[in-house]
Coordinates of C-alpha atoms in Angstrom, one line a residue:
M27 CA 74.2 40.0 62.5
A28 CA 77.0 42.4 63.4
R29 CA 74.9 43.5 66.4
V30 CA 74.3 39.9 67.3
R31 CA 78.1 39.3 67.5
T32 CA 78.2 41.8 70.4
V33 CA 75.7 39.9 72.5
P34 CA 77.2 38.1 75.5
Q35 CA 77.6 34.3 75.3
V36 CA 77.5 34.5 71.5
S37 CA 80.7 32.8 70.1
S38 CA 80.0 33.3 66.4
A39 CA 77.3 34.7 64.1
V40 CA 77.3 34.0 60.4
D41 CA 75.1 36.2 58.2
P42 CA 73.2 34.7 55.2
F43 CA 75.5 36.3 52.6
T44 CA 78.7 35.1 54.2
G45 CA 77.2 31.6 54.7
K46 CA 75.8 31.7 51.2
L47 CA 72.3 30.9 52.6
V48 CA 70.1 33.1 50.5
S49 CA 67.2 31.5 48.6
G50 CA 67.3 31.5 44.8
D51 CA 64.6 34.2 44.5
G52 CA 66.3 36.4 47.0
T53 CA 63.4 36.5 49.5
V54 CA 64.7 34.3 52.3
G55 CA 68.0 34.4 54.1
L56 CA 69.3 32.1 56.8
G57 CA 71.8 33.1 59.4
Q58 CA 73.3 31.2 62.3
V59 CA 74.4 32.1 65.8
Q60 CA 76.6 29.9 67.8
W61 CA 76.4 30.2 71.6
S62 CA 79.2 29.5 74.0
A63 CA 77.0 27.8 76.6
K64 CA 74.4 25.0 76.7
A65 CA 70.8 25.9 75.8
T66 CA 69.7 25.9 79.5
D67 CA 72.6 28.1 80.5
V68 CA 72.0 30.9 78.0
K69 CA 70.7 33.9 80.0
D70 CA 67.3 35.5 79.2
A71 CA 68.9 38.9 79.1
N72 CA 71.2 37.8 76.2
L73 CA 68.2 36.4 74.3
D74 CA 66.4 39.7 74.8
A75 CA 69.5 41.4 73.4
L76 CA 69.4 39.1 70.4
K77 CA 65.8 39.9 69.7
A78 CA 66.6 43.6 70.2
A79 CA 69.2 43.3 67.5
M80 CA 66.5 42.1 65.1
K81 CA 64.1 45.0 65.7
P82 CA 65.7 47.4 63.1
V83 CA 65.1 45.0 60.3
Q84 CA 61.6 44.1 61.6
A85 CA 60.8 47.9 61.6
A86 CA 61.9 47.9 58.0
G87 CA 59.2 45.4 57.1
V88 CA 61.2 42.2 57.4
Q89 CA 59.6 39.1 59.0
V90 CA 61.9 37.4 61.6
E91 CA 61.3 34.0 63.0
Y92 CA 63.2 31.9 65.5
S93 CA 63.6 28.2 66.1
G94 CA 65.9 25.7 68.0
S95 CA 66.7 24.5 71.4
V96 CA 68.0 27.9 72.7
Y97 CA 65.1 30.1 71.7
P98 CA 62.2 29.3 71.8
G99 CA 63.5 25.8 72.6
W100 CA 63.0 24.7 76.1
R101 CA 61.5 28.1 77.0
T102 CA 58.3 27.3 75.1
Q103 CA 55.4 27.8 77.5
I104 CA 53.2 24.7 78.0
S105 CA 49.5 25.5 78.2
E106 CA 47.3 24.1 80.9
V107 CA 44.1 25.0 79.0
P108 CA 43.5 21.3 77.8
E109 CA 43.5 20.2 81.5
L110 CA 41.1 22.9 82.4
V111 CA 38.8 22.0 79.6
G112 CA 39.1 18.3 80.7
L113 CA 38.0 19.2 84.2
V114 CA 34.9 21.0 82.9
V115 CA 34.0 18.1 80.7
A116 CA 34.6 15.7 83.5
F117 CA 32.3 17.7 85.8
V118 CA 29.5 17.7 83.1
I119 CA 29.8 13.9 82.7
L120 CA 29.8 13.3 86.4
M121 CA 26.7 15.6 86.8
I122 CA 24.9 13.6 84.2
T123 CA 26.0 10.3 85.8
F124 CA 25.3 11.1 89.4
G125 CA 22.8 13.9 89.2
A126 CA 24.2 15.5 92.4
F127 CA 26.6 18.4 92.8
A128 CA 28.3 16.9 95.8
A129 CA 28.9 13.5 94.2
A130 CA 30.1 15.1 90.9
G131 CA 32.4 17.6 92.6
M132 CA 34.2 15.4 95.2
P133 CA 36.3 13.3 92.8
I134 CA 37.4 16.4 90.9
L135 CA 38.1 18.2 94.2
S136 CA 40.2 15.4 95.5
A137 CA 42.1 15.1 92.2
I138 CA 42.9 18.8 92.1
I139 CA 44.2 18.6 95.7
G140 CA 46.4 15.7 94.7
V141 CA 47.7 17.5 91.7
V142 CA 48.5 20.6 93.6
T143 CA 50.3 18.6 96.2
T144 CA 52.3 16.7 93.6
L145 CA 53.3 19.9 91.7
M146 CA 54.4 21.5 94.9
G147 CA 56.7 18.5 95.6
I148 CA 58.0 18.5 92.0
T149 CA 58.8 22.2 92.2
A150 CA 60.6 21.7 95.5
V151 CA 62.7 18.8 94.0
A152 CA 63.4 20.9 90.9
S153 CA 65.4 23.3 93.1
V154 CA 67.9 20.5 93.7
I155 CA 67.8 18.5 90.4
T156 CA 66.9 19.3 86.8
I157 CA 63.3 18.3 85.9
A158 CA 62.0 18.7 82.4
S159 CA 58.9 20.8 82.1
A160 CA 57.2 17.9 80.3
S161 CA 57.4 15.9 83.5
T162 CA 55.0 18.3 85.2
T163 CA 52.6 18.0 82.3
V164 CA 52.6 14.2 82.4
A165 CA 52.2 14.3 86.2
L166 CA 49.3 16.8 85.9
M167 CA 47.5 14.6 83.4
L168 CA 47.9 11.4 85.2
G169 CA 47.2 13.0 88.6
L170 CA 43.9 14.4 87.4
S171 CA 42.8 11.2 85.5
C172 CA 43.8 8.8 88.3
G173 CA 42.6 11.0 91.0
I174 CA 39.1 11.3 89.5
D175 CA 39.1 7.6 88.6
Y176 CA 40.1 6.4 92.1
G177 CA 37.6 8.7 93.8
L178 CA 34.8 7.4 91.6
F179 CA 35.6 3.8 92.6
I180 CA 35.0 4.6 96.3
L181 CA 32.3 7.3 95.9
S182 CA 30.1 5.1 93.7
R183 CA 30.2 2.2 96.1
H184 CA 29.5 4.6 99.0
R185 CA 26.5 6.2 97.4
T186 CA 25.1 2.7 96.6
N187 CA 25.4 1.8 100.2
L188 CA 23.6 5.0 101.3
L189 CA 20.8 4.3 98.8
N190 CA 20.4 0.8 100.3
G191 CA 19.8 2.3 103.7
M192 CA 23.2 2.4 105.4
T193 CA 24.3 5.3 107.5
P194 CA 27.4 7.2 106.4
E195 CA 29.3 5.8 109.4
E196 CA 28.6 2.3 108.2
S197 CA 29.0 3.0 104.5
V198 CA 32.4 4.8 104.3
P199 CA 34.5 2.1 105.9
L200 CA 32.7 -0.6 103.8
A201 CA 33.3 1.4 100.6
V202 CA 37.0 1.9 101.4
G203 CA 37.4 -1.7 102.4
T204 CA 35.9 -3.1 99.2
A205 CA 36.4 -0.6 96.3
G206 CA 39.5 0.8 98.1
S207 CA 41.3 -2.5 97.6
S208 CA 40.7 -2.3 93.9
V209 CA 42.0 1.3 93.9
V210 CA 45.2 0.1 95.7
F211 CA 46.0 -2.6 93.1
A212 CA 45.0 -0.4 90.2
A213 CA 47.3 2.4 91.4
L214 CA 50.2 0.0 92.0
T215 CA 50.1 -1.4 88.5
V216 CA 50.2 2.1 87.1
V217 CA 53.1 3.0 89.4
I218 CA 55.0 -0.1 88.4
A219 CA 54.6 0.8 84.7
L220 CA 55.8 4.4 85.2
C221 CA 58.7 3.4 87.4
G222 CA 59.6 0.9 84.6
L223 CA 60.7 3.8 82.5
T224 CA 63.9 3.9 84.5
V225 CA 65.1 0.7 82.7
V226 CA 65.1 2.7 79.4
G227 CA 68.2 4.5 80.6
I228 CA 67.2 7.9 79.2
P229 CA 67.5 10.5 82.1
F230 CA 64.6 12.8 81.2
L231 CA 62.3 9.7 80.7
T232 CA 63.4 8.4 84.1
V233 CA 62.5 11.7 85.8
M234 CA 59.2 11.9 83.9
G235 CA 58.2 8.4 84.9
L236 CA 59.1 9.0 88.6
A237 CA 57.3 12.3 88.7
A238 CA 54.2 10.7 87.2
A239 CA 54.4 7.8 89.6
A240 CA 54.6 10.2 92.5
S241 CA 51.5 11.9 91.2
V242 CA 49.6 8.6 91.0
T243 CA 50.8 7.6 94.5
V244 CA 49.5 10.9 95.9
A245 CA 46.2 10.3 94.1
L246 CA 46.0 6.9 95.8
L247 CA 46.8 8.2 99.2
I248 CA 44.2 11.0 98.9
A249 CA 41.5 8.5 97.8
L250 CA 42.2 6.3 100.9
T251 CA 42.5 9.2 103.4
L252 CA 41.1 12.6 102.5
L253 CA 38.2 11.4 100.4
P254 CA 36.7 9.1 103.1
A255 CA 37.0 12.0 105.6
V256 CA 35.2 14.4 103.2
L257 CA 32.5 11.7 102.6
G258 CA 32.1 11.6 106.4
F259 CA 31.6 15.3 106.6
A260 CA 29.2 15.3 103.5
G261 CA 26.9 12.8 105.2
M262 CA 23.7 12.1 103.2
R263 CA 24.3 15.0 100.8
V264 CA 26.1 12.6 98.5
A265 CA 22.8 10.8 97.9
R266 CA 20.7 14.0 97.4
F267 CA 19.9 14.7 93.8
T268 CA 19.7 18.0 92.0
R269 CA 16.4 19.4 91.0
L270 CA 17.6 20.5 87.6
P271 CA 15.1 19.5 84.9
L272 CA 15.8 16.4 82.8
L273 CA 18.7 15.6 85.1
G274 CA 17.9 15.1 88.7
A275 CA 14.8 13.0 88.4
R276 CA 16.3 10.7 85.8
S277 CA 19.6 10.3 87.7
E278 CA 17.7 9.5 90.9
R279 CA 15.5 6.9 89.2
V280 CA 18.5 5.1 87.6
A281 CA 20.6 5.3 90.8
R282 CA 17.9 3.8 93.0
R283 CA 17.1 1.1 90.6
S284 CA 20.8 0.2 90.2
A285 CA 21.2 0.1 94.0
A286 CA 18.1 -2.0 94.6
D287 CA 18.3 -4.3 91.6
P288 CA 21.9 -4.4 90.1
D289 CA 20.9 -7.0 87.6
S290 CA 18.5 -4.6 85.9
T291 CA 21.1 -2.2 84.7
A292 CA 22.3 -2.0 81.1
G293 CA 25.8 -2.9 82.2
A294 CA 24.6 -6.1 83.8
G295 CA 22.7 -6.9 80.5
W296 CA 25.8 -6.4 78.5
A297 CA 27.8 -8.7 80.9
R298 CA 25.2 -11.4 80.5
F299 CA 25.4 -11.1 76.7
V300 CA 29.2 -11.4 76.8
V301 CA 29.1 -14.5 79.1
R302 CA 26.4 -16.1 77.0
H303 CA 28.4 -15.6 73.8
R304 CA 31.8 -15.7 75.3
V305 CA 33.6 -17.7 72.6
L306 CA 32.3 -15.5 69.8
V307 CA 33.0 -12.3 71.7
L308 CA 36.5 -13.5 72.6
I309 CA 37.3 -14.4 68.9
A310 CA 35.9 -11.2 67.6
G311 CA 37.8 -9.1 70.2
V312 CA 41.1 -10.8 69.6
V313 CA 40.7 -10.5 65.8
L314 CA 39.8 -6.8 66.0
L315 CA 42.6 -6.0 68.3
G316 CA 45.0 -8.0 66.2
A317 CA 44.0 -6.2 63.1
L318 CA 44.5 -2.8 64.7
A319 CA 47.9 -3.9 66.0
I320 CA 49.3 -4.8 62.6
P321 CA 50.6 -1.3 61.7
A322 CA 52.5 -1.2 65.0
A323 CA 55.2 -3.4 63.3
D324 CA 56.1 -0.4 61.2
I325 CA 56.3 2.1 64.1
R326 CA 59.1 4.7 63.8
L327 CA 59.9 6.6 67.0
G328 CA 61.1 10.1 67.1
L329 CA 61.0 13.4 68.9
P330 CA 59.0 16.5 67.9
S331 CA 60.5 19.0 65.5
G332 CA 59.3 22.4 64.3
A333 CA 57.0 20.7 61.9
S334 CA 54.8 19.5 64.9
K335 CA 54.3 23.0 66.2
P336 CA 51.1 25.0 65.5
T337 CA 51.2 27.1 62.3
S338 CA 51.1 30.3 64.5
D339 CA 54.3 29.3 66.4
T340 CA 57.5 31.0 65.4
Q341 CA 59.3 27.7 65.2
R342 CA 56.8 26.3 62.8
K343 CA 57.0 29.4 60.6
A344 CA 60.8 29.1 60.6
Y345 CA 60.6 25.4 59.7
D346 CA 58.2 26.0 56.8
L347 CA 60.2 29.0 55.5
T348 CA 63.5 27.1 55.7
T349 CA 62.0 24.0 54.0
E350 CA 60.5 26.0 51.2
A351 CA 63.6 28.1 50.5
F352 CA 66.4 25.7 51.2
G353 CA 65.1 22.1 51.7
A354 CA 64.0 20.1 54.7
G355 CA 67.6 19.2 55.6
F356 CA 68.4 22.7 56.8
N357 CA 65.9 22.2 59.6
G358 CA 67.9 19.2 60.9
A359 CA 71.6 20.1 60.4
L360 CA 74.2 17.9 62.1
L361 CA 77.1 19.2 64.1
V362 CA 80.4 17.4 63.5
V363 CA 83.0 18.1 66.2
A364 CA 86.6 17.5 65.2
E365 CA 89.0 17.0 68.1
N366 CA 92.7 17.6 67.8
A367 CA 92.3 19.8 64.8
D368 CA 95.6 21.5 65.1
T369 CA 95.4 23.6 61.9
P370 CA 92.5 25.1 59.9
S371 CA 93.5 22.9 57.0
D372 CA 92.5 19.8 59.1
A373 CA 88.9 21.1 59.4
Q374 CA 88.9 22.0 55.7
V375 CA 90.0 18.4 54.7
I376 CA 87.3 16.9 56.9
A377 CA 84.7 19.3 55.5
K378 CA 85.6 18.3 51.9
R379 CA 85.3 14.7 52.7
L380 CA 82.0 15.2 54.4
A381 CA 80.7 17.0 51.3
T382 CA 81.3 13.9 49.2
V383 CA 79.1 11.6 51.4
P384 CA 75.8 10.8 49.7
D385 CA 72.7 12.5 51.0
V386 CA 74.8 15.5 52.3
A387 CA 73.5 18.8 50.8
K388 CA 75.9 21.3 52.3
V389 CA 78.9 21.4 54.6
T390 CA 80.0 24.6 56.4
P391 CA 82.9 25.0 58.9
L392 CA 81.6 27.1 61.7
A393 CA 84.5 27.7 64.1
A394 CA 87.8 26.4 65.2
R395 CA 89.3 27.1 68.7
N396 CA 91.5 25.3 71.2
D397 CA 92.2 22.5 68.7
V398 CA 88.5 21.8 68.3
A399 CA 86.6 22.5 65.0
L400 CA 82.9 22.7 64.5
I401 CA 81.5 21.7 61.2
R402 CA 77.8 21.9 60.2
V403 CA 76.5 19.1 57.9
V404 CA 73.1 19.6 56.2
P405 CA 71.3 16.5 55.1
R406 CA 69.2 16.4 52.0
S407 CA 66.3 14.9 54.1
G408 CA 64.3 16.3 57.0
P409 CA 65.1 15.7 60.7
N410 CA 62.5 13.0 61.1
D411 CA 63.2 11.1 57.9
Q412 CA 64.8 7.7 57.9
A413 CA 67.4 8.9 55.4
T414 CA 68.7 11.4 58.0
A415 CA 69.1 8.6 60.6
D416 CA 70.9 6.5 58.0
L417 CA 73.2 9.4 57.3
V418 CA 74.1 9.8 61.0
H419 CA 74.9 6.1 61.3
K420 CA 77.0 6.2 58.1
L421 CA 79.1 9.2 59.2
R422 CA 79.8 7.4 62.5
D423 CA 80.6 4.1 60.7
D424 CA 82.9 5.8 58.2
R425 CA 84.7 7.8 60.9
A426 CA 88.1 6.3 60.1
S427 CA 88.1 7.3 56.5
L428 CA 86.9 10.8 57.3
E429 CA 89.7 11.3 59.8
A430 CA 92.5 9.6 57.8
G431 CA 95.7 11.6 57.7
T432 CA 94.4 14.5 59.8
G433 CA 95.1 13.2 63.3
T434 CA 91.7 14.3 64.4
H435 CA 88.8 12.4 66.0
I436 CA 85.3 13.4 64.9
L437 CA 82.0 13.1 66.7
V438 CA 78.6 13.5 65.1
G439 CA 76.1 15.4 67.3
G440 CA 73.6 18.2 67.2
T441 CA 69.9 18.2 68.1
T442 CA 68.9 16.0 65.2
A443 CA 71.5 13.4 65.9
S444 CA 70.7 13.5 69.6
N445 CA 67.0 12.9 68.8
I446 CA 67.9 10.0 66.6
D447 CA 70.1 8.5 69.4
V448 CA 67.2 8.9 71.9
S449 CA 64.7 7.2 69.5
S450 CA 67.1 4.4 68.8
K451 CA 67.8 3.8 72.5
L452 CA 64.1 3.9 73.3
S453 CA 63.4 1.3 70.6
G454 CA 66.1 -1.0 72.0
A455 CA 64.8 -0.6 75.6
L456 CA 61.1 -1.2 74.8
P457 CA 61.3 -5.1 75.0
V458 CA 63.2 -4.8 78.3
F459 CA 60.6 -2.3 79.6
L460 CA 57.7 -4.6 78.7
I461 CA 59.3 -7.6 80.3
V462 CA 59.9 -5.7 83.6
V463 CA 56.5 -4.2 83.7
V464 CA 54.6 -7.3 82.7
G465 CA 56.7 -9.4 85.1
L466 CA 56.1 -7.1 88.1
A467 CA 52.4 -6.8 87.3
F468 CA 52.1 -10.5 87.1
V469 CA 53.6 -10.9 90.6
L470 CA 51.4 -8.2 92.0
L471 CA 48.2 -9.6 90.5
T472 CA 49.0 -13.1 91.6
F473 CA 49.3 -11.9 95.2
A474 CA 46.0 -10.0 94.8
F475 CA 43.9 -12.8 93.3
R476 CA 45.7 -15.9 94.5
T477 CA 45.4 -17.5 91.1
I478 CA 47.4 -17.7 87.8
L479 CA 44.5 -17.4 85.3
V480 CA 43.4 -13.9 86.2
P481 CA 46.9 -12.3 85.9
V482 CA 47.5 -14.2 82.6
K483 CA 44.2 -12.9 81.2
S484 CA 44.9 -9.4 82.4
I485 CA 48.4 -9.3 80.9
L486 CA 47.3 -10.7 77.6
G487 CA 44.5 -8.1 77.5
F488 CA 47.0 -5.4 78.3
L489 CA 49.4 -6.5 75.6
L490 CA 46.7 -6.7 73.0
S491 CA 45.2 -3.3 73.9
M492 CA 48.6 -1.7 73.9
A493 CA 49.5 -3.1 70.5
A494 CA 46.2 -2.1 69.1
A495 CA 46.6 1.5 70.4
L496 CA 50.1 1.8 69.0
G497 CA 48.9 0.3 65.7
A498 CA 46.1 2.8 65.4
Q499 CA 48.5 5.7 66.1
V500 CA 50.9 4.5 63.4
A501 CA 48.0 4.2 60.9
I502 CA 46.6 7.6 61.7
F503 CA 49.7 9.7 62.3
Q504 CA 52.6 7.9 60.6
W505 CA 50.8 6.5 57.6
G506 CA 48.4 9.5 57.4
W507 CA 45.1 7.5 57.2
A508 CA 43.3 10.4 58.9
G509 CA 44.5 12.8 56.1
T510 CA 47.7 14.0 57.7
S511 CA 51.1 12.5 58.3
S512 CA 53.8 13.3 60.9
G513 CA 56.5 12.9 58.4
S514 CA 58.2 15.6 56.4
R515 CA 55.8 18.4 55.5
R516 CA 55.7 20.3 52.3
P517 CA 54.9 23.9 53.2
R518 CA 52.6 25.9 51.0
R519 CA 54.2 28.7 49.1
S520 CA 53.0 32.1 50.1
A521 CA 52.4 34.9 47.5
S522 CA 54.1 37.4 49.8
C523 CA 57.8 37.6 50.7
R524 CA 58.6 36.0 54.0
S525 CA 61.6 35.6 56.2
S526 CA 62.8 33.7 59.2
C527 CA 65.3 33.8 62.0
W528 CA 65.8 30.4 63.5
R529 CA 68.0 28.6 66.0
S530 CA 69.2 25.1 66.2
S531 CA 71.6 23.7 68.8
S532 CA 73.1 20.7 70.5
D533 CA 74.1 19.9 74.0
C534 CA 77.6 21.3 73.3
P535 CA 77.8 24.9 72.3
A536 CA 74.3 26.1 71.3
T537 CA 73.6 27.5 67.9
T538 CA 71.2 30.0 66.5
R539 CA 70.3 30.5 62.9
C540 CA 68.5 33.6 61.7
S541 CA 67.2 34.4 58.3
W542 CA 65.1 37.2 56.8
S543 CA 63.9 38.7 53.6
P544 CA 62.3 41.9 52.4
G545 CA 58.6 41.9 53.1

């Protein structure tokens, strides 16, 4: 830790012994480094110097782990492997459906072109404004899914036209004029929903929504321009079937039967069944969706912590070690900033008062400079627990009694408190978001269908399906019905000695905490 104090941009470094953060069995120690800059402004060279300072103890057999918003923090690499796997799966499904390489590949090709175009645009904009890396991930996922979906709308209609004897020159404009109109309205409803994130008032969600909306818009434009042009070049190849065994012959038979006699398909049979028993199906569907939606009333919003990382990730290792050795609250420490702290005694008085607050496990003054004191408050509960959110609100509500007689003004922040604020703001904005999105979608659908009943039915279906989806997620992930819960995790104790080096920070000066033990 003495070496860490010499690293540029490090304002303070507290070793585990000075901070009295050594586990009872002496195997895990927790240190903290406070940075003088925001997490995004800490230079990579200084992080390399920090890691270099840990190499001597690692060479001596000590395990060192990191966590927090400085490192790994926002520098965590996001894998695109899931999207690549999704593309392969999509191609296999389309091959089984269409039985033709040209028909299966065109929607995927157009989606990839749209995603590349969008990511190039986002990268260009990122040189001017700050864009969260998660925005590119959301744009990538929606760009691929919508690009393939919109392409399928038009391609499927076009191939049916070809199988019915039309020429490509006749089929392409008819497919774009019919299925293309559905694509336009489908895309516009998605764009409206994504742009609706701006009403939440959280900057990174606004950027994420706009980036994703741009991706969907590009997918729409490609489906209406590039795809028809490619279909024109492809000619009759779209309707030629592969000769692969058990695939081409079956796909051709099904496709020609569907084109010649649409009423003979399984989909048409299902539609006739639903229409014939519409009252029973309607009641059963509403009851099922309503039952799935019940858990949504208990939804608790939050942002990911180290507990949500893979077990191989250094942040997850640090989280588990810290929870096991010191308690879950040390993974979600709060940062109390005391303004106008003219003397060290002012910070000490506030620290003593903070220590008497229920649910506070430990209070440590970190630094005092330029009449501003930083105090770390460790809750007894984890960063995602409701008790921690209650503690943050209590400290803010009791601010006057904590400041009394000191002339200071305290603020409660840190990563955990910021996450709680974001979740609270998101919960409060959700009704407004729904009203805006539903209202705009209603207007759009009314113009599209020239009737009130279709938009009303669509919106009710949307609300029911959304509530059911949220309810299922609460039951599976929050209640743990699938065998796991997203709440506080109890790490398993390892028989071997372990150690961690971990970082936590807020938007004001960034912090780093490092802990280690003999291995």
